[in-house]
XYZ file of C-alpha atoms in Angstrom:
378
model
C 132.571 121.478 175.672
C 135.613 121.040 173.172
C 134.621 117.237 173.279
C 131.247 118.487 171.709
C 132.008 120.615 169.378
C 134.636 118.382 168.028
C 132.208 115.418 167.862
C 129.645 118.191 165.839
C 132.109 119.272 163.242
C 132.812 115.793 162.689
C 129.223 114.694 162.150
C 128.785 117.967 159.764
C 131.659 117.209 157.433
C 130.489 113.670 157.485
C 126.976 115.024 156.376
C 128.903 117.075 154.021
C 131.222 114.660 152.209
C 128.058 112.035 152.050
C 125.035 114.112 151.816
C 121.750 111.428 152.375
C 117.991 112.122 152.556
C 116.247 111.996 155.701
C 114.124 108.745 154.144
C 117.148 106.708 153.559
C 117.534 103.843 156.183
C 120.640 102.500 156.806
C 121.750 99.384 158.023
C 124.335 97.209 158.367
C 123.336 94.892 155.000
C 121.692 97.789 152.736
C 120.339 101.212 152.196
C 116.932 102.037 151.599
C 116.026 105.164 150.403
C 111.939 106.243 150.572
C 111.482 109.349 147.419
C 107.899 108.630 147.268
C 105.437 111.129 146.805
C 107.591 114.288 146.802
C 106.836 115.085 143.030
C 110.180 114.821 141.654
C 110.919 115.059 138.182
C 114.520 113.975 138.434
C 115.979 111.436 140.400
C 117.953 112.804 143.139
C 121.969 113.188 142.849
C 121.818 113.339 147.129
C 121.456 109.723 147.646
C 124.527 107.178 149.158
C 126.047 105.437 146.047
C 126.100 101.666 147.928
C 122.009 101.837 148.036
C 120.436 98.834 147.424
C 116.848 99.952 147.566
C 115.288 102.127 145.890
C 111.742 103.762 145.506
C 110.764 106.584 143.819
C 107.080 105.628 142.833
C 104.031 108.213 142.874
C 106.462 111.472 141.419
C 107.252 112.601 137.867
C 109.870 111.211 136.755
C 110.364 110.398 132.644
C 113.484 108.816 132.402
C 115.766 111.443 131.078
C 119.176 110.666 129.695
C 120.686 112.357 133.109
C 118.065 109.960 135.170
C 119.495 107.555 132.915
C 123.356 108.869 134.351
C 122.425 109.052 137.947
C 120.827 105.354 138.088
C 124.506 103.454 136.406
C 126.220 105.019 139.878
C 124.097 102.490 141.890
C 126.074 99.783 141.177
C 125.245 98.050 144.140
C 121.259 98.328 143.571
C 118.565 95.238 143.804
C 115.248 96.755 143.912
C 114.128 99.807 141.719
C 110.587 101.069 142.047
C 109.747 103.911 139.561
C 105.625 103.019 139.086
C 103.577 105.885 139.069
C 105.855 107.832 137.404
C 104.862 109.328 133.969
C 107.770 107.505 132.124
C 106.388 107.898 128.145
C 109.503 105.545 126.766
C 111.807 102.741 127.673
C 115.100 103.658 125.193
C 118.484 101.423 124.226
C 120.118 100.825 127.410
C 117.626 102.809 129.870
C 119.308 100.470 133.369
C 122.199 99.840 131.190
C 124.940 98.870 134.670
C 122.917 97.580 137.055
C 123.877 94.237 136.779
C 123.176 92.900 140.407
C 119.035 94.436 139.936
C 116.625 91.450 140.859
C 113.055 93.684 140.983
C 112.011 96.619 138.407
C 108.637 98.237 138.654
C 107.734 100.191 135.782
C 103.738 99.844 136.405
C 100.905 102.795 136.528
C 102.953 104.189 133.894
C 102.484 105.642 130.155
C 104.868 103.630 128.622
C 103.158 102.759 124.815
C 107.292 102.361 123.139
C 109.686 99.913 124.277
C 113.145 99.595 122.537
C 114.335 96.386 121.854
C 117.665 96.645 124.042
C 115.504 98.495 127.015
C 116.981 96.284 129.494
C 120.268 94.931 128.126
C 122.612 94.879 131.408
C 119.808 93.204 133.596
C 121.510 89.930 133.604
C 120.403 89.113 137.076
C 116.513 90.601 136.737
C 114.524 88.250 138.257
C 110.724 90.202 138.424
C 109.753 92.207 135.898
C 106.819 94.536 136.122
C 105.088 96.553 133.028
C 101.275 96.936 134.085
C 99.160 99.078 133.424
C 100.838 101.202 130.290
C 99.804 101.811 127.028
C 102.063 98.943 124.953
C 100.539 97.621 121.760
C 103.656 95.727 120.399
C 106.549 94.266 121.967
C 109.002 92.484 119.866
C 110.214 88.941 120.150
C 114.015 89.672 121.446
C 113.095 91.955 123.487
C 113.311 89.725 126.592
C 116.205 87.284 125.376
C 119.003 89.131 127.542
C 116.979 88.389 130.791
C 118.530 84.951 131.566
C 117.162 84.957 134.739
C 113.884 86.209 134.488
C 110.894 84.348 136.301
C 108.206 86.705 136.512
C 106.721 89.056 133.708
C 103.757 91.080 134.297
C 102.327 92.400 131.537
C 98.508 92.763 132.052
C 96.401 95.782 131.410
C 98.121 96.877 128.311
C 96.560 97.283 124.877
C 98.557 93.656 123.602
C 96.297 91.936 120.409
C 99.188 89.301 119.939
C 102.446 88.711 121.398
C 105.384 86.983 119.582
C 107.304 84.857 121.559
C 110.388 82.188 121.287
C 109.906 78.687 122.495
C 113.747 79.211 124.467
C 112.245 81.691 127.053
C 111.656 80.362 130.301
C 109.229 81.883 132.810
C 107.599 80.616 136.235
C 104.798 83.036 136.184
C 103.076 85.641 133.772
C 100.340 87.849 133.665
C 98.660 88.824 130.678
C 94.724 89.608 131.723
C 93.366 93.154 130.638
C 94.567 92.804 126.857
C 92.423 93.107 124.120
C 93.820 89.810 122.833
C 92.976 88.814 118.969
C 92.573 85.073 119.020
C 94.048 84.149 115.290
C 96.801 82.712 114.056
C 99.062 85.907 115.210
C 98.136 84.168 118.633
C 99.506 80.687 117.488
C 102.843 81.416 119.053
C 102.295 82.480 122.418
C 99.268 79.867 122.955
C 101.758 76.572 122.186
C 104.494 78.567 123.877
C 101.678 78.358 126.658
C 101.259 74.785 127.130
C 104.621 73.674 126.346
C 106.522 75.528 128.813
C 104.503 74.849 131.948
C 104.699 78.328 132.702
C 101.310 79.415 135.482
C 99.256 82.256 133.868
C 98.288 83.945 136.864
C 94.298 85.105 136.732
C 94.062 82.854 133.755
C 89.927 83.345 133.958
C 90.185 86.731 133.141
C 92.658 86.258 129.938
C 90.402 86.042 127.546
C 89.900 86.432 123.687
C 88.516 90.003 122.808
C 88.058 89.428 118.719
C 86.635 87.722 117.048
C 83.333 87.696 118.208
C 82.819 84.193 118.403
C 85.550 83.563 120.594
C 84.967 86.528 122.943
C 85.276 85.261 127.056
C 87.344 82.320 125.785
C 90.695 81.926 127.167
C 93.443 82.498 125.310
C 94.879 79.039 125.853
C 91.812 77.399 125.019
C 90.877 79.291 121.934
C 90.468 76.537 118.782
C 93.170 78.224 116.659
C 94.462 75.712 114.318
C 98.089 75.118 113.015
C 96.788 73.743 109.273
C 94.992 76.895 108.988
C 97.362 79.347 110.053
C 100.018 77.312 107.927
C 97.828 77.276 104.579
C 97.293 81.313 105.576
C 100.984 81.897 105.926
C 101.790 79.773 102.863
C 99.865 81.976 101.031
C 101.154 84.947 102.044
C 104.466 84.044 101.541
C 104.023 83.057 97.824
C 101.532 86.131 97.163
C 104.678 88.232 98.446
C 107.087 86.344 96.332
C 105.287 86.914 93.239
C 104.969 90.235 93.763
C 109.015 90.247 94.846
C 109.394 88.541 91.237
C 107.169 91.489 89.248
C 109.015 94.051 90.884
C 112.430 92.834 90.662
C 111.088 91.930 86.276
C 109.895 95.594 86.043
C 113.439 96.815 87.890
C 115.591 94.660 85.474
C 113.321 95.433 82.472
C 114.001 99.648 83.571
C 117.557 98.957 84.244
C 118.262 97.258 80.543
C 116.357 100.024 78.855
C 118.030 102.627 80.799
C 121.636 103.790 80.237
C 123.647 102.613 83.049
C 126.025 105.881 82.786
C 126.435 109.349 80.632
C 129.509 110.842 80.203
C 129.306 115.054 81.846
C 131.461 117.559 81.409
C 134.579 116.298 83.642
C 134.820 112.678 81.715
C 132.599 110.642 84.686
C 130.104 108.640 83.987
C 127.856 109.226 86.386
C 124.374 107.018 86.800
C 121.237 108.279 85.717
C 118.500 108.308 87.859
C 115.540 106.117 87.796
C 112.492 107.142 86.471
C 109.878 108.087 88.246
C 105.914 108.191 88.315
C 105.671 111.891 86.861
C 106.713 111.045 83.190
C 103.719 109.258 82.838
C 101.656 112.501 84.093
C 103.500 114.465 81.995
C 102.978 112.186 79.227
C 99.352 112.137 79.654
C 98.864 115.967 79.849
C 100.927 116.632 76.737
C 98.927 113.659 75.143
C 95.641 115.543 76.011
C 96.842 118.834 74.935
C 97.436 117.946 71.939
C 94.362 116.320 71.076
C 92.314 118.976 72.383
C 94.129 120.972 69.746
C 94.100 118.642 66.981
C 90.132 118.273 67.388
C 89.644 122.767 67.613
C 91.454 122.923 64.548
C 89.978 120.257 62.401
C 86.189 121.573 63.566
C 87.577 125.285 62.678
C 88.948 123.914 58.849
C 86.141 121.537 58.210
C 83.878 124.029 56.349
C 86.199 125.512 54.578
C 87.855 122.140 52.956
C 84.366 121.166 52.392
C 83.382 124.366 50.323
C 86.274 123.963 48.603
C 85.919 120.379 47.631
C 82.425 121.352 46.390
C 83.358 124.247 44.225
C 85.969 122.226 42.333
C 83.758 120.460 39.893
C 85.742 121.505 36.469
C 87.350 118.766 35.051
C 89.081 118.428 31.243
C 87.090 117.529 28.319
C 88.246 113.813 26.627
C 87.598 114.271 22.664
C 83.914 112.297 22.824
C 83.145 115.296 25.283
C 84.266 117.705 22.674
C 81.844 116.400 19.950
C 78.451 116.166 22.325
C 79.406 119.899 22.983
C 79.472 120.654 19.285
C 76.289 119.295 18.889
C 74.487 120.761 21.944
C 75.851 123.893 20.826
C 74.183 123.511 17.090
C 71.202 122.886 18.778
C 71.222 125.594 21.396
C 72.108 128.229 17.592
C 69.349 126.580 16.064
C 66.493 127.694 18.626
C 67.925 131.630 17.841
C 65.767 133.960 15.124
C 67.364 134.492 12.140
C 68.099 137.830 10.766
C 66.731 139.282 7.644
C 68.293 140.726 5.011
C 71.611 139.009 5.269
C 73.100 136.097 3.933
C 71.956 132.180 4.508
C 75.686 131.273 5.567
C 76.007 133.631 8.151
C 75.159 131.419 10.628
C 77.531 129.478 9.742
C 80.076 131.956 9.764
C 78.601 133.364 13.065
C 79.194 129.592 14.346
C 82.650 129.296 13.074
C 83.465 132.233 15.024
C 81.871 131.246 18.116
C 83.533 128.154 18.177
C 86.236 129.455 17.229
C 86.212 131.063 20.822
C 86.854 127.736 21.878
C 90.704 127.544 23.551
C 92.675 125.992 21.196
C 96.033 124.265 21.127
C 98.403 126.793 21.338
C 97.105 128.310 24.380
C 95.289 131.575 22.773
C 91.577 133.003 23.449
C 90.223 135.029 20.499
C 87.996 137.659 21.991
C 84.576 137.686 20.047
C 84.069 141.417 21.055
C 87.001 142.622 19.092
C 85.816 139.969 15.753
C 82.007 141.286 15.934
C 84.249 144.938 15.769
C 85.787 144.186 12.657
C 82.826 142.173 11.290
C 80.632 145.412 11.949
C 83.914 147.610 10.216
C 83.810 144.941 6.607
């Protein structure tokens, strides 16, 4: 009975001091541990650190920083299955220390973002699997680490084009289910195609999805041509460097009208800033303003500078003026009735006195009421 219990304690601190799922097989070359449809949304800490095998598909799992943690213990791991998972993300360094992992399943995923050092560590990665996500883009260098990658599944994604270098090797890859554009974005991974030798696996069903006339064509047999695509990039490139050239004119142009430095209060010279877009607003507003105002007050003074200029009509009599006045005037006298019973010069007094009332030089008006007074008093 002592035997037993002995033999029990023993097998419960053992338990204790390695605590292992009931899935986890153990043998003498690995340990494989079954976390399969238990919905977890962590990976479990209970797990023996030497596993080999791992699989943890169908739960939901995203690929936190501490999943992130828990996965660099397994040193020892080969095989990690986390499809059917609902992994959003692949960041930096997401299996950074599992250098001796062969097979990663990432499929039935929703991965749409993948970093471009996602799987730096992998250096012995042989199958790579990333069906069935939500990827648009994936950048040239992303796969350049994996020197020992011979498989890359990609199909079922939402790819158009896919960049790739002429140094990567692969055995096999799998790129149906994309909405491939056949153009010249395509030109890379099509000669990449037939120069490496590599097998595209359900090569029928790779087909072009735009442009219309190339729809249910492969991919590797799409008429894409290099002259073309090198005339369109030519193009490009020089439409961009002319517009590099205006910009970097209009920058030096603002830079030598602009003061490089002012000197403030505590004797630095600090920069002033560029200018912007708003001066030019501001400049148009104020612009408008004040012709708005320049066009209310000219219609409000108008009438009045044009009465004005009307009314002033008087101008000074020259000396030929001065003698066709004379004479109007001895006309205008003559047309009068003459009084009787008074003397035949008196008219020509009368006249001297009315033109007397003429201004003369020094400045003085005689007032003809106050003569015909004194002429009426004599």
């Amino acid at each position: 009975l002592n035997m037993k219990l002995s033999w029990l304690v023993i097998c419960a601190g053992t338990l204790f001091l390695n605590p292992v799922t009931a899935d986890c097989n153990i043998t003498s070359q690995t340990v494989i541990c079954e976390e399969s449809g238990k919905s977890l949304s962590n990976i479990p800490t209970n797990l023996f650190q030497n596993v080999t095998e791992l699989n943890l598909n169908n739960n939901k799992i995203t690929l936190k920083d501490s999943d992130k943690k828990i996965l660099q213990s397994f040193i020892n791991l080969t095989e990690l299955y986390l499809n059917e998972n609902m992994i959003t993300a692949l960041y930096n360094n997401s299996f950074y220390n599992l250098t001796k992992l062969l097979i990663l399943d990432i499929s039935y995923n929703h991965i749409n973002t993948v970093h471009n050092t996602a799987f730096a560590g992998l250096n012995q990665l042989s199958v790579l699997n990333l069906s069935y996500n939500r990827i648009t883009q994936l950048d040239s260098d992303l796969f350049t680490s994996l020197k020992s990658l011979t498989v890359l599944n990609l199909q079922y994604n939402f790819l158009k084009s896919f960049h790739i270098k002429s140094s990567f090797k692969l055995t096999k890859i799998i790129l149906a289910g994309n909405p491939w554009t056949c153009s010249c974005d395509l030109l890379d991974l099509q000669i990449w195609l037939t120069a490496s030798g590599v097998t595209m696996e359900n090569e029928n069903n790779t087909t072009c999805t735009f442009p219309k006339n190339k729809e249910k064509i492969s991919i590797k047999m799409a008429a894409i041509q290099p002259a073309d695509c090198k005339m369109e990039k030519d193009t490009s490139e020089n439409s961009v460097t002319s517009i590099s050239a205006i910009k970097l004119k209009s920058s030096t142009l603002l830079t030598a009208l602009t003061p490089n430095n002012i000197t403030g209060n505590n004797g630095t010279h600090p920069e002033l800033p560029l200018l912007g877009k708003s001066w030019t607003f501001l400049a148009g507003v104020l612009g408008f303003v004040l012709s708005t105002t320049l066009l209310i007050f000219t219609a409000i003074k108008c009438p009045t500078w044009y009465h004005y200029l009307i009314s002033y009509r008087h101008r000074r009599l020259e000396e030929n003026d001065s003698e066709m006045f004379e004479q109007e005037f001895s006309a205008d006298m003559s047309s009068y009735p003459t009084v009787t019973g008074t003397n035949n010069e008196d008219p020509i007094v009368i006249f001297e006195k009315i033109h007397a009332f003429v201004p003369a030089e020094d400045g003085f008006i005689e007032d003809k009421y106050i003569d015909s007074y004194v002429t009426e008093e004599s």
